[in-house]
């Protein structure tokens, strides 16, 4: 799975403040120092907090995409088409998209720690029920509720870390949470693939459910109590005004669309690739197909390199490169050899994560107020793209095979490139007008 967009850059900037040189040993000094009493490496509670958030990240993304590697087995067992089975993934991501904004407001009143604990508990309990779903409809309904519950984690985790961890240690703390996201998304798919090969898809989902329960218990036992949270009420009208303001910003709208389009491609490819690899001419076993998701590690490298790409090529140049790499990977995946398909997946994954990193970081720089809500809107559009990509990609596969899914991906990439080109031309015109105004 792709690592969810955490809005880390927003949180880091919001939390960062000059380190006070005041002696905090006295109560008066501590009251003046906003960093006093916060968690830091080597201090009490920091290691427990790190392990707790890592466990939460693993559970969240292992559960969110737990059915993706199992779709061919689900289709066969329940006698449903690929596009019908794909809704077991799309329903969960749509539920998360639906829940992330309202739950971020709930966390302001209820508390980050309380919401994260409750979200993990509900999602883990649902995970234990999912293997016993008697029909596809019940399975999709359970996955939708599970996605809504999981939305409490990305809605609260970054704010919790910003409030409880010293600014200088915040990057490392967020890094552990993001690492948990990546490892959870990858391990969930790999574990389910191998378990399903021996004991079936229901047993595989049960294994992920048990893993989520262990992570939820570990989180509850390890996460320290919040010391710096101040409850506040976020009224519906104020929230709507903030969201409407962001959606009224043309540049933010374009960035939301670019993120959604990249995720549409990624969701389509990884939802359908299992069907392609278990069928002719590949005939790969379920365990091997699940292991294909190890290429997610490429995304860690490309997303980290996105900053250097932007520094060298500019944001638009980096987006064009990401589009080009992803498109090349799609075309390469049309070849009927495992090596070519794997190379194509590597390019698709690298291009997607780079494009996602560029777009999400640009949201943080573009929003001048209420950056947390701007980031939440990006997450919402991102996961809507995932839901649409999975459903539409599977429908295209059913109608036209793998070439249909590739065609869908190329159309989405063309749209992303067009939006980027439009933004480039508009920026050039605005710069010319600005120069003319100064000259006058």
Coordinates of C-alpha atoms in Angstrom, one line a residue:
X1 CA 0.0 0.0 0.0
X2 CA 1.0 3.2 -0.5
X3 CA 1.9 5.0 2.5
X4 CA -0.9 7.0 3.5
X5 CA -0.2 11.1 3.1
X6 CA 0.5 12.1 6.6
X7 CA 0.9 15.8 6.3
X8 CA 4.2 15.4 8.2
X9 CA 5.7 18.6 6.7
X10 CA 2.8 20.6 8.0
X11 CA 3.0 19.2 11.4
X12 CA 6.7 19.7 11.7
X13 CA 6.5 23.4 10.7
X14 CA 3.5 23.9 13.0
X15 CA 5.3 22.4 16.0
X16 CA 8.8 23.7 15.4
X17 CA 9.8 26.6 17.6
X18 CA 13.1 27.9 18.7
X19 CA 14.6 25.9 21.5
X20 CA 14.5 27.9 24.6
X21 CA 17.8 28.3 26.5
X22 CA 15.8 28.9 29.7
X23 CA 16.6 26.6 32.6
X24 CA 13.5 24.4 32.9
X25 CA 14.4 22.9 36.3
X26 CA 12.2 25.4 38.1
X27 CA 8.4 25.4 37.8
X28 CA 8.4 29.0 36.6
X29 CA 10.9 28.3 33.9
X30 CA 9.0 25.2 32.8
X31 CA 5.9 27.1 32.4
X32 CA 7.7 29.6 30.1
X33 CA 9.3 26.8 28.0
X34 CA 6.7 25.3 25.6
X35 CA 9.1 22.3 25.1
X36 CA 9.2 21.5 28.8
X37 CA 7.9 18.1 29.7
X38 CA 7.7 16.9 26.0
X39 CA 9.0 13.5 24.9
X40 CA 12.5 13.3 23.5
X41 CA 15.1 10.6 22.6
X42 CA 16.6 9.2 25.8
X43 CA 13.8 10.7 27.9
X44 CA 11.1 8.8 29.8
X45 CA 8.3 7.6 27.5
X46 CA 9.9 8.4 24.2
X47 CA 10.8 4.8 23.3
X48 CA 7.3 3.6 24.4
X49 CA 5.7 6.2 22.3
X50 CA 7.8 5.3 19.2
X51 CA 6.9 1.6 19.4
X52 CA 3.2 2.5 20.0
X53 CA 3.0 4.6 16.9
X54 CA 4.9 2.1 14.9
X55 CA 2.5 -0.6 15.9
X56 CA -0.4 1.7 15.0
X57 CA 1.0 2.3 11.6
X58 CA 1.5 -1.4 10.9
X59 CA -2.0 -2.3 11.9
X60 CA -3.7 0.6 10.0
X61 CA -2.2 -0.2 6.6
X62 CA -2.1 -4.0 6.9
X63 CA -5.8 -3.9 7.5
X64 CA -6.6 -1.2 4.9
X65 CA -5.2 -3.2 1.9
X66 CA -5.6 -6.7 3.4
X67 CA -7.8 -8.1 0.6
X68 CA -5.8 -6.7 -2.3
X69 CA -3.5 -9.6 -2.7
X70 CA -6.5 -12.0 -2.2
X71 CA -8.8 -10.7 -4.9
X72 CA -8.4 -13.7 -7.3
X73 CA -9.1 -16.1 -4.5
X74 CA -12.1 -14.1 -3.4
X75 CA -13.5 -14.0 -6.9
X76 CA -13.1 -17.8 -7.3
X77 CA -14.5 -18.7 -3.9
X78 CA -17.5 -16.3 -4.0
X79 CA -18.0 -16.7 -7.8
X80 CA -17.8 -13.0 -8.4
X81 CA -16.1 -10.9 -11.1
X82 CA -12.9 -9.0 -10.6
X83 CA -14.7 -5.6 -10.6
X84 CA -17.1 -6.9 -7.9
X85 CA -14.3 -8.3 -5.7
X86 CA -12.3 -5.1 -6.1
X87 CA -14.9 -3.3 -3.9
X88 CA -13.5 -5.1 -0.9
X89 CA -10.5 -2.8 -1.3
X90 CA -12.3 0.3 -2.6
X91 CA -14.8 0.2 0.2
X92 CA -12.1 0.4 2.8
X93 CA -10.2 3.2 1.2
X94 CA -13.5 5.1 0.5
X95 CA -14.5 4.7 4.1
X96 CA -11.2 6.2 5.2
X97 CA -11.6 9.1 2.8
X98 CA -15.1 9.6 4.2
X99 CA -14.0 9.6 7.8
X100 CA -10.7 11.4 7.9
X101 CA -12.0 15.0 7.9
X102 CA -14.8 14.6 10.5
X103 CA -12.6 12.4 12.7
X104 CA -9.9 15.1 12.7
X105 CA -12.5 17.4 14.2
X106 CA -13.6 14.8 16.7
X107 CA -10.0 14.4 17.9
X108 CA -9.9 18.1 18.8
X109 CA -12.6 17.5 21.4
X110 CA -12.1 13.9 22.4
X111 CA -8.3 13.7 22.4
X112 CA -5.8 12.2 20.0
X113 CA -4.9 9.3 22.2
X114 CA -8.5 8.3 23.0
X115 CA -9.5 8.5 19.3
X116 CA -6.5 6.4 18.1
X117 CA -7.1 3.8 20.7
X118 CA -10.8 3.5 19.9
X119 CA -10.2 3.5 16.2
X120 CA -7.6 0.7 16.4
X121 CA -9.9 -1.4 18.7
X122 CA -12.9 -1.1 16.4
X123 CA -10.9 -1.8 13.3
X124 CA -9.2 -4.9 14.9
X125 CA -12.5 -6.3 16.1
X126 CA -14.1 -5.9 12.7
X127 CA -11.0 -7.6 11.2
X128 CA -11.9 -10.7 13.3
X129 CA -15.4 -10.7 11.8
X130 CA -14.4 -10.2 8.2
X131 CA -13.2 -13.8 7.6
X132 CA -16.7 -15.0 8.5
X133 CA -18.6 -12.8 6.0
X134 CA -21.2 -15.1 4.4
X135 CA -21.4 -13.0 1.2
X136 CA -19.6 -10.4 -0.8
X137 CA -22.2 -7.7 0.2
X138 CA -21.5 -8.3 3.9
X139 CA -17.7 -8.4 3.3
X140 CA -17.9 -5.0 1.5
X141 CA -20.1 -3.5 4.3
X142 CA -17.6 -4.7 7.0
X143 CA -14.7 -3.3 5.0
X144 CA -16.4 0.1 4.7
X145 CA -17.0 0.4 8.4
X146 CA -13.4 -0.7 9.0
X147 CA -12.1 2.0 6.7
X148 CA -14.1 4.7 8.6
X149 CA -12.7 3.4 11.9
X150 CA -9.1 3.4 10.5
X151 CA -9.5 7.1 9.5
X152 CA -9.0 8.0 13.2
X153 CA -5.3 7.2 12.9
X154 CA -4.1 9.5 10.1
X155 CA -6.6 12.1 11.5
X156 CA -4.9 12.1 14.9
X157 CA -1.4 10.6 14.8
X158 CA 0.5 13.7 13.4
X159 CA -1.3 16.1 15.8
X160 CA -0.5 13.8 18.7
X161 CA 3.2 13.7 17.9
X162 CA 3.3 17.5 17.3
X163 CA 1.8 18.1 20.8
X164 CA 3.8 15.5 22.8
X165 CA 7.2 15.4 21.2
X166 CA 10.0 18.0 21.2
X167 CA 10.4 19.8 17.9
X168 CA 13.9 18.6 17.3
X169 CA 12.8 14.9 17.8
X170 CA 9.7 15.2 15.7
X171 CA 11.1 14.2 12.4
X172 CA 12.5 10.9 13.8
X173 CA 9.2 10.2 15.6
X174 CA 7.1 10.8 12.4
X175 CA 9.6 8.7 10.5
X176 CA 8.9 5.7 12.7
X177 CA 5.1 6.1 12.2
X178 CA 5.6 6.4 8.4
X179 CA 7.8 3.3 8.5
X180 CA 5.1 1.5 10.2
X181 CA 2.7 2.5 7.5
X182 CA 5.0 1.2 4.8
X183 CA 5.8 -2.0 6.5
X184 CA 2.1 -2.6 7.4
X185 CA 1.0 -2.1 3.8
X186 CA 3.6 -4.4 2.4
X187 CA 3.6 -7.1 5.1
X188 CA -0.2 -7.3 5.1
X189 CA -0.2 -8.2 1.4
X190 CA 2.7 -10.6 1.6
X191 CA 1.4 -12.4 4.7
X192 CA -2.1 -12.8 3.2
X193 CA -0.6 -14.1 0.0
X194 CA 1.3 -16.9 1.6
X195 CA -1.3 -17.9 4.2
X196 CA -4.0 -18.0 1.4
X197 CA -1.8 -20.3 -0.6
X198 CA -2.0 -22.9 2.2
X199 CA -5.2 -22.3 4.0
X200 CA -7.4 -20.0 1.9
X201 CA -8.3 -16.3 1.8
X202 CA -10.5 -16.4 4.9
X203 CA -7.6 -17.8 7.0
X204 CA -5.3 -15.1 5.5
X205 CA -7.7 -12.3 6.6
X206 CA -7.9 -14.0 10.0
X207 CA -4.1 -13.9 10.3
X208 CA -4.1 -10.1 9.5
X209 CA -6.9 -9.6 12.1
X210 CA -4.9 -11.3 14.8
X211 CA -1.8 -9.2 13.9
X212 CA -4.0 -6.1 14.2
X213 CA -5.3 -7.2 17.6
X214 CA -1.7 -7.6 18.8
X215 CA -0.8 -4.2 17.4
X216 CA -3.8 -2.6 19.0
X217 CA -3.1 -4.1 22.4
X218 CA 0.6 -3.0 22.1
X219 CA -0.5 0.5 21.2
X220 CA -2.8 0.7 24.2
X221 CA -0.1 -0.6 26.6
X222 CA 2.7 1.5 25.3
X223 CA 1.3 4.9 24.2
X224 CA 1.9 7.5 26.9
X225 CA -0.8 9.7 28.3
X226 CA -1.2 13.1 26.5
X227 CA 0.2 15.9 28.6
X228 CA -0.2 18.8 26.3
X229 CA -3.5 18.3 24.6
X230 CA -6.0 21.1 25.1
X231 CA -9.6 20.2 24.1
X232 CA -11.3 22.6 21.8
X233 CA -14.6 22.5 19.8
X234 CA -14.5 22.7 16.0
X235 CA -17.9 23.8 14.9
X236 CA -19.4 22.4 11.7
X237 CA -19.8 25.9 10.2
X238 CA -16.2 26.8 10.9
X239 CA -15.0 23.5 9.4
X240 CA -17.1 24.0 6.3
X241 CA -15.8 27.5 5.9
X242 CA -12.2 26.3 6.1
X243 CA -12.7 23.5 3.7
X244 CA -14.6 25.7 1.2
X245 CA -11.8 28.2 1.4
X246 CA -9.3 25.6 0.4
X247 CA -11.4 24.2 -2.4
X248 CA -11.8 27.8 -3.7
X249 CA -8.0 28.0 -4.2
X250 CA -7.3 27.0 -7.9
X251 CA -3.8 25.7 -7.2
X252 CA -4.9 23.5 -4.3
X253 CA -7.7 22.1 -6.5
X254 CA -5.2 21.1 -9.1
X255 CA -2.9 19.5 -6.6
X256 CA -5.8 17.5 -5.1
X257 CA -6.7 16.4 -8.7
X258 CA -3.1 15.4 -9.5
X259 CA -2.8 13.3 -6.3
X260 CA -6.2 11.6 -7.0
X261 CA -5.2 10.8 -10.6
X262 CA -1.8 9.3 -9.6
X263 CA -3.6 7.2 -7.0
X264 CA -6.2 6.1 -9.5
X265 CA -3.4 4.6 -11.6
X266 CA -1.7 3.0 -8.6
X267 CA -5.0 1.6 -7.2
X268 CA -6.0 0.2 -10.6
X269 CA -2.6 -1.5 -11.2
X270 CA -2.2 -3.1 -7.8
X271 CA -5.9 -4.2 -7.6
X272 CA -5.7 -6.0 -10.9
X273 CA -2.1 -7.3 -11.1
X274 CA -2.9 -10.4 -9.1
X275 CA -5.5 -11.5 -11.6
X276 CA -3.0 -11.1 -14.4
X277 CA -0.2 -13.0 -12.7
X278 CA -2.3 -16.0 -11.6
X279 CA -3.6 -16.5 -15.1
X280 CA -2.0 -17.5 -18.4
X281 CA 0.7 -17.1 -19.4
X282 CA 2.2 -16.7 -15.9
X283 CA 0.3 -19.1 -13.7
X284 CA 2.1 -17.9 -10.6
X285 CA 1.0 -19.3 -7.2
X286 CA -0.8 -17.0 -4.7
X287 CA 2.3 -16.8 -2.4
X288 CA 4.5 -15.5 -5.1
X289 CA 1.9 -13.0 -6.3
X290 CA 1.6 -11.6 -2.7
X291 CA 5.4 -11.3 -2.6
X292 CA 5.3 -9.0 -5.7
X293 CA 4.3 -6.2 -3.3
X294 CA 7.8 -6.1 -2.0
X295 CA 8.4 -3.6 -4.8
X296 CA 6.7 -1.1 -2.5
X297 CA 10.2 -0.6 -1.0
X298 CA 11.1 1.2 -4.3
X299 CA 8.5 3.8 -3.4
X300 CA 10.4 4.6 -0.2
X301 CA 13.5 5.5 -2.2
X302 CA 11.7 7.5 -4.9
X303 CA 9.6 9.5 -2.4
X304 CA 12.8 10.4 -0.5
X305 CA 14.4 11.5 -3.7
X306 CA 11.5 13.7 -4.7
X307 CA 12.9 16.6 -2.8
X308 CA 16.1 16.5 -4.8
X309 CA 14.2 16.2 -8.0
X310 CA 12.2 19.3 -7.2
X311 CA 15.4 21.2 -6.3
X312 CA 16.9 20.3 -9.6
X313 CA 14.0 20.3 -12.0
X314 CA 11.3 22.3 -10.2
X315 CA 7.9 21.0 -9.1
X316 CA 6.5 20.8 -12.5
X317 CA 9.5 19.1 -14.0
X318 CA 9.5 16.5 -11.2
X319 CA 5.8 15.8 -11.9
X320 CA 6.5 15.4 -15.6
X321 CA 9.2 12.9 -14.8
X322 CA 6.9 11.0 -12.4
X323 CA 4.2 10.8 -15.1
X324 CA 6.8 9.6 -17.7
X325 CA 8.2 6.9 -15.4
X326 CA 4.7 5.6 -14.5
X327 CA 3.6 5.6 -18.2
X328 CA 6.7 3.8 -19.2
X329 CA 6.1 1.2 -16.5
X330 CA 2.5 0.7 -17.7
X331 CA 3.6 0.1 -21.3
X332 CA 6.4 -2.3 -20.2
X333 CA 3.8 -4.3 -18.2
X334 CA 2.0 -5.2 -21.4
X335 CA 4.9 -7.7 -22.2
X336 CA 4.1 -11.3 -21.4
X337 CA 7.3 -12.0 -19.3
X338 CA 7.6 -11.9 -15.6
X339 CA 10.8 -9.9 -15.7
X340 CA 9.2 -7.2 -17.9
X341 CA 6.1 -7.0 -15.7
X342 CA 8.2 -6.7 -12.6
X343 CA 10.3 -4.0 -14.2
X344 CA 7.1 -2.2 -15.1
X345 CA 5.8 -2.4 -11.6
X346 CA 9.0 -1.0 -10.3
X347 CA 8.7 2.0 -12.6
X348 CA 5.0 2.5 -11.8
X349 CA 5.7 2.4 -8.1
X350 CA 8.7 4.7 -8.3
X351 CA 6.8 7.2 -10.4
X352 CA 3.7 7.1 -8.3
X353 CA 5.4 7.7 -5.0
X354 CA 7.5 10.5 -6.5
X355 CA 4.5 12.2 -7.9
X356 CA 2.6 11.8 -4.6
X357 CA 5.4 13.2 -2.6
X358 CA 5.7 16.3 -4.9
X359 CA 2.0 17.0 -4.9
X360 CA 1.4 16.4 -1.2
X361 CA 4.4 18.6 -0.2
X362 CA 3.1 21.3 -2.5
X363 CA -0.2 21.4 -0.7
X364 CA 1.7 22.2 2.5
X365 CA 3.5 25.1 0.9
X366 CA 0.4 26.4 -0.9
X367 CA -2.0 26.6 2.0
X368 CA -1.4 29.7 4.0
X369 CA -4.0 29.0 6.7
X370 CA -5.5 25.9 8.3
X371 CA -2.8 23.7 6.8
X372 CA -4.1 20.6 8.7
X373 CA -7.4 20.8 6.9
X374 CA -5.7 21.4 3.5
X375 CA -3.7 18.2 4.1
X376 CA -6.8 16.3 5.2
X377 CA -8.5 17.4 1.9
X378 CA -5.5 16.0 0.0
X379 CA -5.8 12.7 1.9
X380 CA -9.5 12.6 1.1
X381 CA -9.0 13.1 -2.6
X382 CA -6.1 10.7 -2.5
X383 CA -8.1 7.8 -1.1
X384 CA -11.1 8.6 -3.3
X385 CA -8.6 8.2 -6.2
X386 CA -7.6 4.8 -4.7
X387 CA -11.3 3.7 -4.5
X388 CA -12.1 4.8 -8.1
X389 CA -8.8 3.3 -9.4
X390 CA -9.5 -0.1 -7.9
X391 CA -13.1 -0.2 -9.1
X392 CA -12.5 1.2 -12.6
X393 CA -9.3 -0.7 -13.1
X394 CA -11.1 -4.0 -12.3
X395 CA -14.0 -3.1 -14.6
X396 CA -11.6 -2.3 -17.4
X397 CA -9.8 -5.6 -16.8
X398 CA -13.1 -7.5 -17.0
X399 CA -14.0 -5.7 -20.3
X400 CA -10.6 -5.7 -22.1
X401 CA -8.1 -7.6 -20.0
X402 CA -4.8 -6.1 -18.8
X403 CA -4.6 -3.7 -21.8
X404 CA -7.9 -2.1 -20.7
X405 CA -6.4 -1.4 -17.2
X406 CA -3.2 0.0 -18.8
X407 CA -5.4 2.3 -21.0
X408 CA -7.2 3.6 -18.0
X409 CA -3.9 4.3 -16.3
X410 CA -2.6 6.2 -19.4
X411 CA -5.7 8.3 -19.6
X412 CA -5.4 9.3 -15.9
X413 CA -1.7 10.1 -16.4
X414 CA -2.5 12.2 -19.5
X415 CA -5.0 14.1 -17.3
X416 CA -2.4 14.7 -14.6
X417 CA 0.1 15.9 -17.2
X418 CA -2.5 18.2 -18.7
X419 CA -3.3 19.8 -15.3
X420 CA 0.4 20.3 -14.7
X421 CA 0.9 21.9 -18.2
X422 CA -2.1 24.2 -17.6
X423 CA -0.7 25.3 -14.3
X424 CA 2.7 25.9 -15.9
X425 CA 1.3 28.1 -18.7
X426 CA -0.8 30.0 -16.2
X427 CA 2.2 30.6 -14.0
X428 CA 4.2 31.9 -17.0
X429 CA 1.3 34.3 -17.9
X430 CA 1.1 35.5 -14.3
X431 CA 4.8 36.1 -14.2
X432 CA 4.7 38.2 -17.4
X433 CA 1.9 40.3 -16.1
X434 CA 3.8 40.8 -12.9
X435 CA 6.9 42.0 -14.8
X436 CA 4.8 44.3 -17.0
X437 CA 3.1 45.8 -13.9
X438 CA 6.5 46.5 -12.3
X439 CA 7.8 48.0 -15.5
X440 CA 4.8 50.3 -15.7

